C-alpha positions as a Python dict, from the first residue, in 0.01 Angstrom:
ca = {
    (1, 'X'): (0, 0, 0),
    (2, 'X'): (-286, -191, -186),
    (3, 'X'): (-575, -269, 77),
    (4, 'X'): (-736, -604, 11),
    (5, 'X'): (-1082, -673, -43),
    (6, 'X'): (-1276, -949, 125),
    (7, 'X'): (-1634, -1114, 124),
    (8, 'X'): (-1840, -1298, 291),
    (9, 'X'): (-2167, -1503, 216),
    (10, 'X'): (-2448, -1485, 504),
    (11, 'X'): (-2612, -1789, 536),
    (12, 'X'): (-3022, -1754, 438),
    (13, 'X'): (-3150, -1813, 773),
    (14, 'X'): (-2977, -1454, 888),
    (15, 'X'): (-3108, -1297, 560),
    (16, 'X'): (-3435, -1371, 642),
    (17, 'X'): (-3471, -1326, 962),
    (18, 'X'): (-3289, -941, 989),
    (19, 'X'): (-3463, -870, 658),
    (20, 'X'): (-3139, -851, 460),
    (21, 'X'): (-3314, -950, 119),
    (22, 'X'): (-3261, -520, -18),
    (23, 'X'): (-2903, -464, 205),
    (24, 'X'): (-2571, -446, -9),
    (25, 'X'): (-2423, -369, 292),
    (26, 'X'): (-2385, -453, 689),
    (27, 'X'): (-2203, -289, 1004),
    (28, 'X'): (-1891, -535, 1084),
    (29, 'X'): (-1755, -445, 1430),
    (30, 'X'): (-1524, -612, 1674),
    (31, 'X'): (-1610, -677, 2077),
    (32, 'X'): (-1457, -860, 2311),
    (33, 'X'): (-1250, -1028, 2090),
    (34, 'X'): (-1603, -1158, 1841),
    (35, 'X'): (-1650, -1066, 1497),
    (36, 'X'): (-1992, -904, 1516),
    (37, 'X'): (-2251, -838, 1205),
    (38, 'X'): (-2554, -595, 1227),
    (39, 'X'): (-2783, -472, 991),
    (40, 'X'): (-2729, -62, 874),
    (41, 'X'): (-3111, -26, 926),
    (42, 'X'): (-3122, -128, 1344),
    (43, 'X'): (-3522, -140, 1464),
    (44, 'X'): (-3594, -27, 1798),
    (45, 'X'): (-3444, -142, 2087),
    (46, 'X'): (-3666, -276, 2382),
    (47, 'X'): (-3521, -16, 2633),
    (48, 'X'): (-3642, 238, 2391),
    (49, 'X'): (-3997, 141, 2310),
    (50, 'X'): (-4042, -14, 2725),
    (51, 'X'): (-3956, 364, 2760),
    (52, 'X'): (-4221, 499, 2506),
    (53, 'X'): (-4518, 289, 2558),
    (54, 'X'): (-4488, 274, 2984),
    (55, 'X'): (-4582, 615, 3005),
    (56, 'X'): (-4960, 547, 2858),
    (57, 'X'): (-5047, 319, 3123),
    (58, 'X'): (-4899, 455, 3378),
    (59, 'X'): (-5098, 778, 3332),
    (60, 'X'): (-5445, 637, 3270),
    (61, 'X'): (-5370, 423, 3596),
    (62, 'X'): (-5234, 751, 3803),
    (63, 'X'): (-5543, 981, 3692),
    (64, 'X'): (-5802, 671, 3844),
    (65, 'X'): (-5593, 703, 4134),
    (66, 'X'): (-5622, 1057, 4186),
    (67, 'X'): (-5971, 1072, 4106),
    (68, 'X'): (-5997, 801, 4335),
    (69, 'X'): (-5879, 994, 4626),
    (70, 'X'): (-6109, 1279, 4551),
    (71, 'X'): (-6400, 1034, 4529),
    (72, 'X'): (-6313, 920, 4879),
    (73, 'X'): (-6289, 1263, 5012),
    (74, 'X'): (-5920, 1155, 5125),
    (75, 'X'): (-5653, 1491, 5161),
    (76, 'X'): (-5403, 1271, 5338),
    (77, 'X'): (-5246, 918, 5238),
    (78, 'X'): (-5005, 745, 5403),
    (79, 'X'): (-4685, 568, 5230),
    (80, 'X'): (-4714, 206, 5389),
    (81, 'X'): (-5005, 47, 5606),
    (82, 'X'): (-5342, -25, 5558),
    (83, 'X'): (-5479, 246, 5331),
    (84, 'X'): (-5165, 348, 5142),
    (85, 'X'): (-4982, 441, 4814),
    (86, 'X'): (-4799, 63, 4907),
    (87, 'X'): (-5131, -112, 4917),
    (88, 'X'): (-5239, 84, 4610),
    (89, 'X'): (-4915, -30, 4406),
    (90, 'X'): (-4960, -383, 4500),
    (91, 'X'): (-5290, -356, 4367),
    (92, 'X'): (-5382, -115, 4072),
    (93, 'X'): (-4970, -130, 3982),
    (94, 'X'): (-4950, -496, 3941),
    (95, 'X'): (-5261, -519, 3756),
    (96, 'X'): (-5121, -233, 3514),
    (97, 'X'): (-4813, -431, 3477),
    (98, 'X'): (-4955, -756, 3417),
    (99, 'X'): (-5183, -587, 3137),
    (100, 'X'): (-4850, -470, 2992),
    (101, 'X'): (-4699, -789, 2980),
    (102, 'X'): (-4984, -959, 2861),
    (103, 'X'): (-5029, -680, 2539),
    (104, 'X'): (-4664, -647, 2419),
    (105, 'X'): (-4629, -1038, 2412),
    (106, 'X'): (-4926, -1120, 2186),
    (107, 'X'): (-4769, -797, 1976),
    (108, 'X'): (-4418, -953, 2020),
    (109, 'X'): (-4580, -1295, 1940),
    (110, 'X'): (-4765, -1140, 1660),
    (111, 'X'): (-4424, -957, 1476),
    (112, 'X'): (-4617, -597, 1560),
    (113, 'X'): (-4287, -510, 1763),
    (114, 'X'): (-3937, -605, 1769),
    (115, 'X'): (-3888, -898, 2070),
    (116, 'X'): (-3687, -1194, 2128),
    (117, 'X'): (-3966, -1447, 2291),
    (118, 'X'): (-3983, -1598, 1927),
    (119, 'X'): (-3869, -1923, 2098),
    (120, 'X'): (-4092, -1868, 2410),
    (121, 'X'): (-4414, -2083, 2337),
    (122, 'X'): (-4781, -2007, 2440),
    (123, 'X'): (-4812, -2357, 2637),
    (124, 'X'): (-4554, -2247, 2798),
    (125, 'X'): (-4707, -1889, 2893),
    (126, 'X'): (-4943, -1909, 3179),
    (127, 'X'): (-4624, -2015, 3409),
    (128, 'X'): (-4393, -1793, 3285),
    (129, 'X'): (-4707, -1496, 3366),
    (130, 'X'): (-4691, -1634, 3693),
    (131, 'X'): (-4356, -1649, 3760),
    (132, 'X'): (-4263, -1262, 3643),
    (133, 'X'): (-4593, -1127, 3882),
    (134, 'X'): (-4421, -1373, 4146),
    (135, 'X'): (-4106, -1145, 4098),
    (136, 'X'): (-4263, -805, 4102),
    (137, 'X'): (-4501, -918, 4396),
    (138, 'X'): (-4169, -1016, 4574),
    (139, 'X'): (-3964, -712, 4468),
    (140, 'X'): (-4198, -452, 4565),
    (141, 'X'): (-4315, -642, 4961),
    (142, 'X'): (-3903, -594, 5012),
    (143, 'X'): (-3918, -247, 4895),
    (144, 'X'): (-4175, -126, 5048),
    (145, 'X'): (-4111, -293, 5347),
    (146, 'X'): (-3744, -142, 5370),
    (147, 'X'): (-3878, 198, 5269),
    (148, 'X'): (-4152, 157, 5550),
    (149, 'X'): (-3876, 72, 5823),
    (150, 'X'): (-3701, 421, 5673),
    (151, 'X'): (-3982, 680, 5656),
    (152, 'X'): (-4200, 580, 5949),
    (153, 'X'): (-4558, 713, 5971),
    (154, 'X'): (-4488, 912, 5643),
    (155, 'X'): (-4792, 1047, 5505),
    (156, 'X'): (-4860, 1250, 5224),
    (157, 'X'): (-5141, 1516, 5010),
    (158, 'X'): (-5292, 1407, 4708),
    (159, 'X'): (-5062, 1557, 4450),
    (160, 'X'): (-4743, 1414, 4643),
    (161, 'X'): (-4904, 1113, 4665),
    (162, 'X'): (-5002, 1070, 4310),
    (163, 'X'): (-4667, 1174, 4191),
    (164, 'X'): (-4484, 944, 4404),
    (165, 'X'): (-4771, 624, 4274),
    (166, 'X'): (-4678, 783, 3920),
    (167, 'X'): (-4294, 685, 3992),
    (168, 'X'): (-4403, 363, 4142),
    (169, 'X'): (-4615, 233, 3885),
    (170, 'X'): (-4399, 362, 3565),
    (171, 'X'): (-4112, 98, 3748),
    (172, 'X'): (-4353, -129, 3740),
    (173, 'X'): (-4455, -86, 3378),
    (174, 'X'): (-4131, -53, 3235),
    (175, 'X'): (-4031, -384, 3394),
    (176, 'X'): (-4288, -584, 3286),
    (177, 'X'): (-4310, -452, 2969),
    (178, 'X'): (-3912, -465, 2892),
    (179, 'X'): (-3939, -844, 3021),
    (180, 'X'): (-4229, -917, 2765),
    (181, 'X'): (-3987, -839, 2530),
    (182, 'X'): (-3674, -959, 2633),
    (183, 'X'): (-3794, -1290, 2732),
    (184, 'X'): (-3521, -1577, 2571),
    (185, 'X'): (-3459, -1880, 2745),
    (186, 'X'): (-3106, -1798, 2923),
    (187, 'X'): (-3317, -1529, 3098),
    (188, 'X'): (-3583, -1780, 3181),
    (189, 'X'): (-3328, -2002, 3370),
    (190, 'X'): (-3221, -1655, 3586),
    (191, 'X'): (-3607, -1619, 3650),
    (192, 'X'): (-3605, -1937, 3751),
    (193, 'X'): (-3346, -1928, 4002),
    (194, 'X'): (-3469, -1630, 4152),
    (195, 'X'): (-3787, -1740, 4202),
    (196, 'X'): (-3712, -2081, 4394),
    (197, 'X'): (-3436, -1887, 4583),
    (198, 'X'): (-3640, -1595, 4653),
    (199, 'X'): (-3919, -1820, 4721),
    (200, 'X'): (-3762, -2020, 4966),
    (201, 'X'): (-3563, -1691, 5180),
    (202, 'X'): (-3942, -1514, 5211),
    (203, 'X'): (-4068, -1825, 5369),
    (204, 'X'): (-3782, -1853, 5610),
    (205, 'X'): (-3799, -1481, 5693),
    (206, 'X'): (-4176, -1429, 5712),
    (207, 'X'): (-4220, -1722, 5887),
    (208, 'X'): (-4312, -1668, 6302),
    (209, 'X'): (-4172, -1986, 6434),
    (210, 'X'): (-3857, -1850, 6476),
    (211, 'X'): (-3689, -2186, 6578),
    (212, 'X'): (-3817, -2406, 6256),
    (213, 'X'): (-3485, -2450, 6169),
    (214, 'X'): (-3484, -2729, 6486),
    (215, 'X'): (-3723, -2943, 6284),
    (216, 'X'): (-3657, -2990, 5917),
    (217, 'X'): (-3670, -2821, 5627),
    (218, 'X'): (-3950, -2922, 5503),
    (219, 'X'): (-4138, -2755, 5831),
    (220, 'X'): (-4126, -2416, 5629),
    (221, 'X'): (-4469, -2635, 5435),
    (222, 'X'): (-4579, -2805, 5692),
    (223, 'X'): (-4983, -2718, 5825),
    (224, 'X'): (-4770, -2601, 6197),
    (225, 'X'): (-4552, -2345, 6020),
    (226, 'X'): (-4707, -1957, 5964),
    (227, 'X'): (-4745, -1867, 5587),
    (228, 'X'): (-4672, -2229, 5492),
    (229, 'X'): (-4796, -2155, 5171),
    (230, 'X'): (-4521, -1946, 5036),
    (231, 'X'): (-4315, -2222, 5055),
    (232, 'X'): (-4525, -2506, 4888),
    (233, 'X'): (-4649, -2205, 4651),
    (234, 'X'): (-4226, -2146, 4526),
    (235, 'X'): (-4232, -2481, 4479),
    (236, 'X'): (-4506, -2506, 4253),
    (237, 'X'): (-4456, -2217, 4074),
    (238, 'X'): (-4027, -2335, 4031),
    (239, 'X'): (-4195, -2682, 3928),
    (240, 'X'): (-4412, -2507, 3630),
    (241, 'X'): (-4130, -2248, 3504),
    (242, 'X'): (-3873, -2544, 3523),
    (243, 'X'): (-4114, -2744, 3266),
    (244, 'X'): (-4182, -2476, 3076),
    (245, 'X'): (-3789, -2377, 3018),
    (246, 'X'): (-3707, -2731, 2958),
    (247, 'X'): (-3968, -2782, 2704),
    (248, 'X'): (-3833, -2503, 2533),
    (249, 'X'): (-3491, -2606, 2480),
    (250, 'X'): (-3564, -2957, 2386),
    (251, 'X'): (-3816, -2826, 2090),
    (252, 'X'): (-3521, -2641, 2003),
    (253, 'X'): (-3246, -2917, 2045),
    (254, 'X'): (-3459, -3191, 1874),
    (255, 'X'): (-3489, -2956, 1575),
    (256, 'X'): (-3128, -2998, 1492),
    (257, 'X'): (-3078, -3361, 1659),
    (258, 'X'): (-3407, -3518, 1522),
    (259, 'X'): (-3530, -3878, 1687),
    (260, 'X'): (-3247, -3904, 1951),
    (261, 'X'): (-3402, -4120, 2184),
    (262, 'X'): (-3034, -4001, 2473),
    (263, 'X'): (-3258, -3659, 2393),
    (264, 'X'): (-3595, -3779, 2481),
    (265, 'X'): (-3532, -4026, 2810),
    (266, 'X'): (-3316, -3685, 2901),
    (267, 'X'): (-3642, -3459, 2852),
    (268, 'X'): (-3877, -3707, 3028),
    (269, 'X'): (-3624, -3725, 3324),
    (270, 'X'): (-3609, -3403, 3380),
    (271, 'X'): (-3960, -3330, 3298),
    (272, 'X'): (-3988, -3623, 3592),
    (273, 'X'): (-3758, -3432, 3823),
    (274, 'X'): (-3998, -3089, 3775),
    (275, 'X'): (-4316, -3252, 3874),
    (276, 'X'): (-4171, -3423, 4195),
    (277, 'X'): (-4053, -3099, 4267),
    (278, 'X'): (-4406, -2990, 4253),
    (279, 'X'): (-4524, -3237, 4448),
    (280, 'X'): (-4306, -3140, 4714),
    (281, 'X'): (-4486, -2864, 4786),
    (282, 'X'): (-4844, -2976, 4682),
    (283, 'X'): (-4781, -3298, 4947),
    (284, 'X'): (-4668, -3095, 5243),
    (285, 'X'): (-4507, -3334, 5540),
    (286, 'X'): (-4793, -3524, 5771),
    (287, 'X'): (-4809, -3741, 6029),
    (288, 'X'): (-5207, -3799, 5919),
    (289, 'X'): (-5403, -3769, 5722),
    (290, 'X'): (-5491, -3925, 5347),
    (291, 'X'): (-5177, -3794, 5238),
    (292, 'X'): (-4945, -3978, 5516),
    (293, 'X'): (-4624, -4054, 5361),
    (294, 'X'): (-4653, -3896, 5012),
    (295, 'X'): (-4429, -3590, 5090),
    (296, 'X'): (-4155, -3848, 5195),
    (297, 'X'): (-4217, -4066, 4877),
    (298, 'X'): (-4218, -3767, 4600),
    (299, 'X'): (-3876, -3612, 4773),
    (300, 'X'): (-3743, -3966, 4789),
    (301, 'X'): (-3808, -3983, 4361),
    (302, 'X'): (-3646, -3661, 4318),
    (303, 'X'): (-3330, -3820, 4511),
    (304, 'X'): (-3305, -4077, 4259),
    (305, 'X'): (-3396, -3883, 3966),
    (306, 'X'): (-3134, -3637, 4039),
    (307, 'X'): (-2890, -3958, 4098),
    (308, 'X'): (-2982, -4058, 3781),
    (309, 'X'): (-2949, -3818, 3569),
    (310, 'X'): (-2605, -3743, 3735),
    (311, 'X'): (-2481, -4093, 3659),
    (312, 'X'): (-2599, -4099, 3263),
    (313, 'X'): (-2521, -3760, 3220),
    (314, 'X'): (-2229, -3868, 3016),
    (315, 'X'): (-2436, -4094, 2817),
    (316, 'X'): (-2739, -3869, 2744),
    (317, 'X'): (-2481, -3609, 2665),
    (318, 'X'): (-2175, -3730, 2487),
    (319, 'X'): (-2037, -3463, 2364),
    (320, 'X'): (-2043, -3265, 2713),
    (321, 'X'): (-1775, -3094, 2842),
    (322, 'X'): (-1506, -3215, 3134),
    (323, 'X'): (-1570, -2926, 3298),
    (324, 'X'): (-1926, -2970, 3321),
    (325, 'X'): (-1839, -3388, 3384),
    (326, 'X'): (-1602, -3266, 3654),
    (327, 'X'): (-1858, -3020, 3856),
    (328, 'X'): (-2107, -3319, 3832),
    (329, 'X'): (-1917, -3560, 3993),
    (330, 'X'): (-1810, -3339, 4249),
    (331, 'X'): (-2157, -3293, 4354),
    (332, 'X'): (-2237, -3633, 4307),
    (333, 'X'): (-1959, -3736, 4591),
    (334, 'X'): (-2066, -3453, 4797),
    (335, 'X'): (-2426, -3552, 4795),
    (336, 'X'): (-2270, -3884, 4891),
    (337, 'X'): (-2088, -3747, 5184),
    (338, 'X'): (-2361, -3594, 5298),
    (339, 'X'): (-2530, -3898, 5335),
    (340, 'X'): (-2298, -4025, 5490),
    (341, 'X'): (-2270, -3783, 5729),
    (342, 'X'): (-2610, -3749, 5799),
    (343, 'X'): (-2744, -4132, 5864),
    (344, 'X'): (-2435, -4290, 5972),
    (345, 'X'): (-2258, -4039, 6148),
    (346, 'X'): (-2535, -3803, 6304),
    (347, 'X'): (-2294, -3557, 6249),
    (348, 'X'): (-2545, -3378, 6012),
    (349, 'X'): (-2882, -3228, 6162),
    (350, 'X'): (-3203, -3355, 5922),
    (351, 'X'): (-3238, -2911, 5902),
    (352, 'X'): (-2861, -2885, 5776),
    (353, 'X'): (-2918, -3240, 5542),
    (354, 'X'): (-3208, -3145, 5355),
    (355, 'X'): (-3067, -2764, 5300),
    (356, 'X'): (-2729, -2892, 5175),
    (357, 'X'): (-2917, -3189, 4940),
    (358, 'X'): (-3138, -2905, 4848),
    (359, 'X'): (-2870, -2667, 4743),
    (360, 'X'): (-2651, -2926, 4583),
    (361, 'X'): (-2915, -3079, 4362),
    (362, 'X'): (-3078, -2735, 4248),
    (363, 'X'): (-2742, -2587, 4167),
    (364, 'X'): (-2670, -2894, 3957),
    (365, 'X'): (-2996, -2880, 3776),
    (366, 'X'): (-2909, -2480, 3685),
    (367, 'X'): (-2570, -2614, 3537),
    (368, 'X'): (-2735, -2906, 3373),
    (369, 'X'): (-3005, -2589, 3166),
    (370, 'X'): (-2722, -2383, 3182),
    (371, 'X'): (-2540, -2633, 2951),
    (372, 'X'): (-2819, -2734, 2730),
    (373, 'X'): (-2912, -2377, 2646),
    (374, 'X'): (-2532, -2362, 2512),
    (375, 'X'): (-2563, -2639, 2337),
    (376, 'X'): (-2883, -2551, 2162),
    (377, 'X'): (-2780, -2209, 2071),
    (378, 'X'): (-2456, -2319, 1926),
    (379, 'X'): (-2660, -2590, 1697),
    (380, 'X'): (-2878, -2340, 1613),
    (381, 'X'): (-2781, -2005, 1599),
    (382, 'X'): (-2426, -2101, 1474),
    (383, 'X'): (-2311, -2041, 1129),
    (384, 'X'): (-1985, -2171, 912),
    (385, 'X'): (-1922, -1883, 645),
    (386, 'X'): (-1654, -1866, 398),
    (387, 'X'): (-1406, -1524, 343),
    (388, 'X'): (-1342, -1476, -25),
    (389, 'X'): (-1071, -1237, -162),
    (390, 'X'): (-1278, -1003, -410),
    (391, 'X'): (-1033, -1033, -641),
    (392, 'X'): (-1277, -782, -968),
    (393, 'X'): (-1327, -570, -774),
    (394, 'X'): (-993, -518, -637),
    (395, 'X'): (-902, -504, -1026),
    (396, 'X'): (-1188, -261, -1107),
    (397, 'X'): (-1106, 1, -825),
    (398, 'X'): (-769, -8, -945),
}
C-alpha cells in the first residue's frame, strides 16, 4: 500500500525566529494529543547550560569562603545562628545569585545564549530583580529555619563546612540562573502569586502579637505590629511585579489589536488597581498622623476598581470566555455577600472581611492575567498553515 506524501508551509515568523532559512527538514512529533514541530538542530536547553555555567561561581564564591575562615582563624562553624554557614548563604550566596541573574539576562537579552525573556522588557527589570531575590530570601529563611529546628547546635570543620556552603550556594546559582533564562510571562504571574502569598503568610507567622488576628487585617502593617514591614514591603513589591507583568502583555496584545481604546481603559485600570495596591502598604492604617485616613481611602479605590473591572469585563473583553464570565460573577456576588454579611449582619469579623475581600479580589485578578496571557499568546504565537498532498514527488519516488 502506497503511503501518501504531505506538506506543509511554515509561516516566516517561525523561520526566522528557529533559524530555519538552511533546514529541508524538521522533527514532527505528537504529545498530548498536539501536533508538535522542532527544529533537527535543537540549541541548548536552559537546564543544561544553568548546569554548566553554576559551577564557576559557585567555586570562586566557596574558595573566598574558605579562605575566609582561615583568615579568621575559625576551625569550627556552626550551621544556623549568628556566625554560620546560614548567615554566610544569606549573604555571599544571594549576592552570587543575584550576579548570576543579572549576567545571563543581559546575555539572554543580548542573543549570546538561548532564553525565553525576549518578551520580558528592561523597564520592567528592576521589579522583576526584586521579586526573584524576594523568593530566594524567602525560600532559604524557611529552610534554614526548618533545618535549624532539625540539627540543633550542629557545628561543623572547615572542609565540612565549605562543602556543605558549596551545595548551598550551587542551589542558589542554578536557580537564579535557570530563572534568568526561563523568565516568560505565564511564569511571571506564578512569581507573582507567590510572592504576595508568601509575603503575606511570613508576616502572619513572624509576627509576635500573636492575637492580631482580633484587630484587622491590615494590623499585620500597622506601626503596633512586630516586623510590620514585611507586610507593607509584599505589598509593594506585588504592586511593582503586577505592573510590570501587565505592561508586558498589553505591549504584546496591542501589537496584534492596534488602537483599541476596550484595550487601553483595561490597561490603565488595572495599572490603577496595582498602584492602590501599593499604596496599601506604603499608607499603613493610623489613627494620626499626616497620613490619617489615606490607608482607608487607597483600599476603598481598589474596592471599586476591582468592582469595576468585574462589571465591564464583558465589555473590555468581548470575546471572553463563559467560563471565565461565570467565575467572575461568582466572585462578584460573593464579594457582595460578604458585604452583606459583614456591615449589616455583624456576622463577619472586620479580620475574617478583609481576608475573604482580600482573597476573592486577588484570585480574580490572577484569572483576569491568567486569561489575557491566553489570549495574547494565541494572537501571537498562533499560526493557520495549509497541508498539501505532494503529489511529484509521490510520482517521482514511484
Amino acid at each position: 500500500m502506497e503511503e501518501k506524501q504531505f506538506s506543509i508551509t511554515i509561516p516566516e515568523k517561525i523561520v526566522e525566529e528557529f533559524d530555519l532559512e538552511h533546514e529541508d527538514e524538521v522533527i514532527l512529533s505528537i504529545k498530548d494529543q498536539k501536533i508538535v514541530i522542532e527544529p533537527k538542530k535543537k540549541t541548548t536547553g536552559n537546564q543544561t547550560l544553568s548546569l554548566r555555567w553554576f559551577l564557576i561561581p559557585t567555586t570562586v564564591i566557596s574558595l573566598l569562603f574558605l579562605g575566609y575562615l582561615f583568615y579568621t582563624d575559625k576551625s569550627q562553624i556552626a550551621l544556623v545562628g549568628a556566625y554560620s554557614i546560614a548567615n554566610f548563604v544569606l549573604s555571599f550566596g544571594v549576592l552570587s545569585g543575584v550576579f548570576s541573574f543579572l549576567l545571563f539576562f543581559i546575555k539572554g537579552k543580548r542573543n549570546q545564549v538561548t532564553t525565553q525573556s525576549k518578551d520580558i522588557y528592561w523597564r520592567n527589570f528592576p521589579a522583576i530583580l526584586l521579586s526573584f531575590i524576594v523568593i530566594l530570601v524567602f525560600a532559604l529563611l524557611v529552610f534554614f529555619k526548618m533545618i535549624g529546628l532539625v540539627f540543633i547546635g550542629a557545628t561543623f570543620d572547615r572542609y565540612t563546612a565549605t562543602l556543605l556552603f558549596f551545595v548551598f550556594v550551587g542551589l542558589v546559582n542554578y536557580f537564579m540562573i535557570y530563572s534568568a533564562l526561563s523568565i516568560t510571562p505565564a511564569k511571571l504571574t506564578n512569581v507573582l502569586i507567590f510572592v504576595i502569598i508568601g509575603g503575606v503568610l511570613l508576616a502572619m507567622i513572624t509576627n509576635k502579637d500573636y492575637q492580631w488576628w482580633q484587630f484587622n487585617f491590615s494590623f499585620l502593617g500597622t506601626i503596633e505590629a512586630k516586623d510590620s514591614w514585611q507586610f507593607n514591603v509584599t505589598l509593594m513589591f506585588s504592586s511593582l511585579l503586577m505592573i510590570a507583568l501587565i505592561d508586558g502583555l498589553f505591549v504584546e496584545l496591542q501589537k496584534a489589536i492596534p488602537h483599541s481604546k476596550r484595550l487601553t481603559i483595561l490597561r490603565v485600570l488595572l495599572t490603577l488597581t496595582a498602584l492602590n495596591l501599593g499604596a496599601v502598604g506604603l499608607f499603613p492604617y493610623t489613627e494620626t498622623g499626616p497620613f490619617q485616613g489615606v490607608h482607608n481611602q487607597v483600599a476603598g479605590y481598589l474596592v471599586y476598581l476591582i468592582v469595576i473591572l468585574i462589571v465591564g469585563i464583558k465589555w473590555f473583553l468581548p470575546n471572553v470566555t463563559k467560563e471565565f464570565l461565570s467565575i467572575s460573577y461568582m466572585i462578584a456576588a460573593t464579594l457582595v455577600v460578604v458585604v452583606v454579611l459583614f456591615q449589616w449582619t455583624d456576622y463577619l469579623s472586620l479580620t475574617a472581611f478583609e481576608l475573604l475581600s482580600f482573597m476573592l479580589a486577588f484570585s480574580w485578578i490572577i484569572l483576569l492575567l491568567q486569561n489575557l496571557q491566553k489570549m495574547a499568546q494565541n494572537i501571537n504565537n498562533t499560526f493557520q498553515v495549509k497541508v498539501n498532498f505532494d503529489y511529484e514527488k509521490q510520482v517521482t519516488e514511484d
